[in-house]
Short mmCIF file of C-alpha atoms in Angstrom, two decimals:
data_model
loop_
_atom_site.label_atom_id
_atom_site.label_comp_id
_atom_site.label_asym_id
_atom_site.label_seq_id
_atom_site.Cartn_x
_atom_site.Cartn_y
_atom_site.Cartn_z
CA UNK B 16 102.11 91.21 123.59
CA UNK B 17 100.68 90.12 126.84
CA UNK B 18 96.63 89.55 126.90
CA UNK B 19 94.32 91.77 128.79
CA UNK B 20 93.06 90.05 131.88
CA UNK B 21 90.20 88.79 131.98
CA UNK B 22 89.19 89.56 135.58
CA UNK B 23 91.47 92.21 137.47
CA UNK B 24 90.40 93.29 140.86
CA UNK B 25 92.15 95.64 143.39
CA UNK B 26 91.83 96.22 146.89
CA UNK B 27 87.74 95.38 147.03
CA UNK B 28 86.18 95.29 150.19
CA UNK B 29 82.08 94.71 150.81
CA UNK B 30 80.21 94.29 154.03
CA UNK B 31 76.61 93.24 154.83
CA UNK B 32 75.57 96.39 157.06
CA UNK B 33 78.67 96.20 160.11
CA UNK B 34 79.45 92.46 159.20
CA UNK B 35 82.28 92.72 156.62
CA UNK B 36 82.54 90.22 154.15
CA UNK B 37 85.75 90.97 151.69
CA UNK B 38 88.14 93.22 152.86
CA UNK B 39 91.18 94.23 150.31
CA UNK B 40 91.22 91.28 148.24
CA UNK B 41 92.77 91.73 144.85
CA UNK B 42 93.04 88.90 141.91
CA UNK B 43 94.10 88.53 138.83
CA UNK B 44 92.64 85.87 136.25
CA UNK B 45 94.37 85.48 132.99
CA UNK B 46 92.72 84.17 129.51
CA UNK B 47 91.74 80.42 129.43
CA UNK B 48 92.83 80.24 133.49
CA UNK B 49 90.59 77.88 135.42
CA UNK B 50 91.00 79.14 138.74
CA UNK B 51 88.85 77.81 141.33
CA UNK B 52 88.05 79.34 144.53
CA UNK B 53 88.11 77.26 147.79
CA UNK B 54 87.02 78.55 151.46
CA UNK B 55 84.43 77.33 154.17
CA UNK B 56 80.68 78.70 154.07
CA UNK B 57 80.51 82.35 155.20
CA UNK B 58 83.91 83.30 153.87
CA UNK B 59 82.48 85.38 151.13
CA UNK B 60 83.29 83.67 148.07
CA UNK B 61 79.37 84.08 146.63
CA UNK B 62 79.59 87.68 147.22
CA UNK B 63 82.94 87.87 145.28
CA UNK B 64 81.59 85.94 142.18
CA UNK B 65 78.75 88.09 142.76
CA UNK B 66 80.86 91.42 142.36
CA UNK B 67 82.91 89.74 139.27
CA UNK B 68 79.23 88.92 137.24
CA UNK B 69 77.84 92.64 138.44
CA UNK B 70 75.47 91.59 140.60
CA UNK B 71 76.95 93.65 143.12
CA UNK B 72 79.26 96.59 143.36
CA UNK B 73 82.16 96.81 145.40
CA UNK B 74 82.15 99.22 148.25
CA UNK B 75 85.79 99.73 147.95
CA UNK B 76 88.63 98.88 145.32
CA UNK B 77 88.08 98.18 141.68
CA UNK B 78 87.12 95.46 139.34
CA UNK B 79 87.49 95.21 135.93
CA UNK B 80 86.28 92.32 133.91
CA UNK B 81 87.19 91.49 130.17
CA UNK B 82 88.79 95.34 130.19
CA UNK B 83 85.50 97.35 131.51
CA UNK B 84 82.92 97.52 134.88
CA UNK B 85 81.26 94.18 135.69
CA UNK B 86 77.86 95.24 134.81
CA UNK B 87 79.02 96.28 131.37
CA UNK B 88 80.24 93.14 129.80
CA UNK B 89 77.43 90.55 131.98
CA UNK B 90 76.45 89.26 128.43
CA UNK B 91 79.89 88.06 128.19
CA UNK B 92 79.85 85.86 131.45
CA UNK B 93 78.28 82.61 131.76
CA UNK B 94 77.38 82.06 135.53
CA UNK B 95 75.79 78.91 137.20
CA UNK B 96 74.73 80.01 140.68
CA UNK B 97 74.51 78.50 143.64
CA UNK B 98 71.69 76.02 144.84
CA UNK B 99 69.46 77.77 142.02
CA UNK B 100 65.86 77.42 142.90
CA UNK B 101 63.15 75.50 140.58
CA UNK B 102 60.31 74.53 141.35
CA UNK B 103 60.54 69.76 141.33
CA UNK B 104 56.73 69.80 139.84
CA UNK B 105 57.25 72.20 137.15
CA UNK B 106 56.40 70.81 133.87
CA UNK B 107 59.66 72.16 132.08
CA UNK B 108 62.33 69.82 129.74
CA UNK B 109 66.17 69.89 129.82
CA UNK B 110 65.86 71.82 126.71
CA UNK B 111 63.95 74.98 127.77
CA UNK B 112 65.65 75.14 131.09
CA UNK B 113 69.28 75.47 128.74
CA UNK B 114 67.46 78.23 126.45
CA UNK B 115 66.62 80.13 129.69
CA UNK B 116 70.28 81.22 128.66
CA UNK B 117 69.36 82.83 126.07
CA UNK B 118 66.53 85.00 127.83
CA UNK B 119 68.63 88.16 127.86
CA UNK B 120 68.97 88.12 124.07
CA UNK B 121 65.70 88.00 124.31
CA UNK B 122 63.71 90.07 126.94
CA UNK B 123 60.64 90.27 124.89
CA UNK B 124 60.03 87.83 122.06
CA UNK B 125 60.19 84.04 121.56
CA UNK B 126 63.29 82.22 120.45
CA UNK B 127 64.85 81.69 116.86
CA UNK B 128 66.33 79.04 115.23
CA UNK B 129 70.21 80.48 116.34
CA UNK B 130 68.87 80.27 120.24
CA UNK B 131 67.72 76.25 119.59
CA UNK B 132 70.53 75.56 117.92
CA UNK B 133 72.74 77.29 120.40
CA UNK B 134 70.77 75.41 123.27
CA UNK B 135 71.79 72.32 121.47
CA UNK B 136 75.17 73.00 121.30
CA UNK B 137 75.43 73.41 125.07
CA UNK B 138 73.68 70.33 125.81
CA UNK B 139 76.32 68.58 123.28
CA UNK B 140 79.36 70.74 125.35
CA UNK B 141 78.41 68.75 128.35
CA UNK B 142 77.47 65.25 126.67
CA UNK B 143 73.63 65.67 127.48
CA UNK B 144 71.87 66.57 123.71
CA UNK B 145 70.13 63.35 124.44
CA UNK B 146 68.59 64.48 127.21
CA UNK B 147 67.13 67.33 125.86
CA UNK B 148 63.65 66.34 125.87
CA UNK B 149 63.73 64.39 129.33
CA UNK B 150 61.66 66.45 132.38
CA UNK B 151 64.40 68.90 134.26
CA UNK B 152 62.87 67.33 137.53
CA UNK B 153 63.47 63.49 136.41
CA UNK B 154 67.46 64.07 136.09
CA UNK B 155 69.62 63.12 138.71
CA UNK B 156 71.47 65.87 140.44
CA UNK B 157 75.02 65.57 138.50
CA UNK B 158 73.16 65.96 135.30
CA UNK B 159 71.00 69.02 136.66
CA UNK B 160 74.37 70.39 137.53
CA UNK B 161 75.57 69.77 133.99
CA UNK B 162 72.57 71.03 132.14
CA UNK B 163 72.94 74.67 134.41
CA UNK B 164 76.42 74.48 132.99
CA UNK B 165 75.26 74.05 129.76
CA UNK B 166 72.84 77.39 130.31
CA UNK B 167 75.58 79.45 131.02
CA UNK B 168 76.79 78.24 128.11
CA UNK B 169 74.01 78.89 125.87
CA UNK B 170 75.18 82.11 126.57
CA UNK B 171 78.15 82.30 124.50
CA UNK B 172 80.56 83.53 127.41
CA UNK B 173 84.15 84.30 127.39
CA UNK B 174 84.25 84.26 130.98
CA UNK B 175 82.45 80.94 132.60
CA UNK B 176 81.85 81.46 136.43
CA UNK B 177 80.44 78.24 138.42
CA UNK B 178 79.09 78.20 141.73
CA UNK B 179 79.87 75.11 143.66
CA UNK B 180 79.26 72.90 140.60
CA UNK B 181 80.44 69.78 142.05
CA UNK B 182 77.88 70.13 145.11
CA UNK B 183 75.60 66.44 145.72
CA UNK B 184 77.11 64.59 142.70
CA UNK B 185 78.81 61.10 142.64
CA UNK B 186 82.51 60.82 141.86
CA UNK B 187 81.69 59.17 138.27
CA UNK B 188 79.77 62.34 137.97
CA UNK B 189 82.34 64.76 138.73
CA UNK B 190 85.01 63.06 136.38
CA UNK B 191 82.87 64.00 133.31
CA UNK B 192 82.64 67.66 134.77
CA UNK B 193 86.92 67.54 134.64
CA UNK B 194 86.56 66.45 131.15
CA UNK B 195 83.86 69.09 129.91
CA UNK B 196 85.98 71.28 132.37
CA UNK B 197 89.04 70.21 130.62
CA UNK B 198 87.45 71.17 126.51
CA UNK B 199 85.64 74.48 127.74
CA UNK B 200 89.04 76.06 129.69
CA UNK B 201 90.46 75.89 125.44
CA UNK B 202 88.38 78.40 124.73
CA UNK B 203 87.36 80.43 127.86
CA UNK B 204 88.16 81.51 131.38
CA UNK B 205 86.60 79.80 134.12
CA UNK B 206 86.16 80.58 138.01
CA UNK B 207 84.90 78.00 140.10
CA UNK B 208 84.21 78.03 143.82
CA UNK B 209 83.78 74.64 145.82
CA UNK B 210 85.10 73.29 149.25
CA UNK B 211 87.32 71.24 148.56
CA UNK B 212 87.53 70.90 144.84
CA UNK B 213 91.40 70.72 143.26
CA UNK B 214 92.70 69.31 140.38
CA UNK B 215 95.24 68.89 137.82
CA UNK B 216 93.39 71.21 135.51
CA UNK B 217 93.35 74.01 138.04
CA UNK B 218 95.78 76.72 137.14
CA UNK B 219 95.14 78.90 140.33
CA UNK B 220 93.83 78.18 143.35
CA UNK B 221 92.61 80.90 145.55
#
């Protein structure tokens, strides 16, 4: 019997006031897919992720992810967004930025052991656990990237969607994201949007 998809979208179409953005794009992402999504800046593939996490709503069409609306099922997705803002002076550790992941678990009490030891497991999914005391600010920007991959993560997602992930990192740095690519794609689906990022792990490009 063939799986449900996990992201199905039909004929969507969203504009910014007149300027329209997505007009009748439909796509289909399978379970464990790693599809990554390739385009120049201001060819709306931000505001697509955007409608697949529930941050927005399509203005036309449908989308369905993991078998219901968006907005239903957003404690399912994992999502690293792009150029996330933080603030270099901030006196936070690698740690507590990865159990920011776990905030919507938690809207209105501390942590428990489960969220730590979650956290950890994230930071071991992308080969950082030793890091997890360092200063968020002190890291260089491949392993900032990683340790927002490992927050999304921390959320125990089926669906992992990553927003230019391989921006301002070295090539030795984007190897180990194939690898941890490469594990997580066993288990999960995963969209990824970049310029010019293609590989041999990429089922779909679109």
């Amino acid at each position: 019997m063939n799986k449900q998809p996990t992201i199905e979208l039909k004929n969507i179409c969203f504009a910014y006031g007149s300027v329209e953005v997505l007009r009748d794009v439909s796509l289909t992402v399978k379970a464990n897919d790693l599809v990554c999504m390739v385009g120049p800046n201001g060819g709306g593939k931000t505001t697509l992720l955007k409608i697949i996490v529930g941050l927005l709503a399509p203005q036309k069409g449908s989308a369905k992810v993991l078998g219901k609306n968006p907005r239903q099922v957003r404690d399912r997705i994992g999502y690293m967004p792009q150029n996330p803002q933080h603030d270099p002076v901030f006196p936070i550790n690698v740690l507590e930025v990865v159990l920011m992941g776990r905030l919507s678990k938690h809207p209105f009490g501390p942590y428990g052991k489960n969220d730590y030891s979650l956290a950890y497991e994230a930071l071991q999914e992308v080969d950082l656990e030793e890091l997890a005391d360092r200063p968020f600010a002190r890291l260089s920007g491949g392993q900032k990237q990683r340790v927002l991959i490992a927050r999304a993560l921390a959320t125990q997602p089926e669906l992992l969607i990553l927003d230019e992930p391989t921006a301002n990192i070295d090539p030795e740095q984007e190897r180990c994201l194939h690898n941890i690519l490469h594990r997580l794609k066993e288990r999960m689906s995963i969209v990824m949007v970049t310029h010019d990022f293609v590989s041999e792990l990429v089922e779909e490009v679109v």
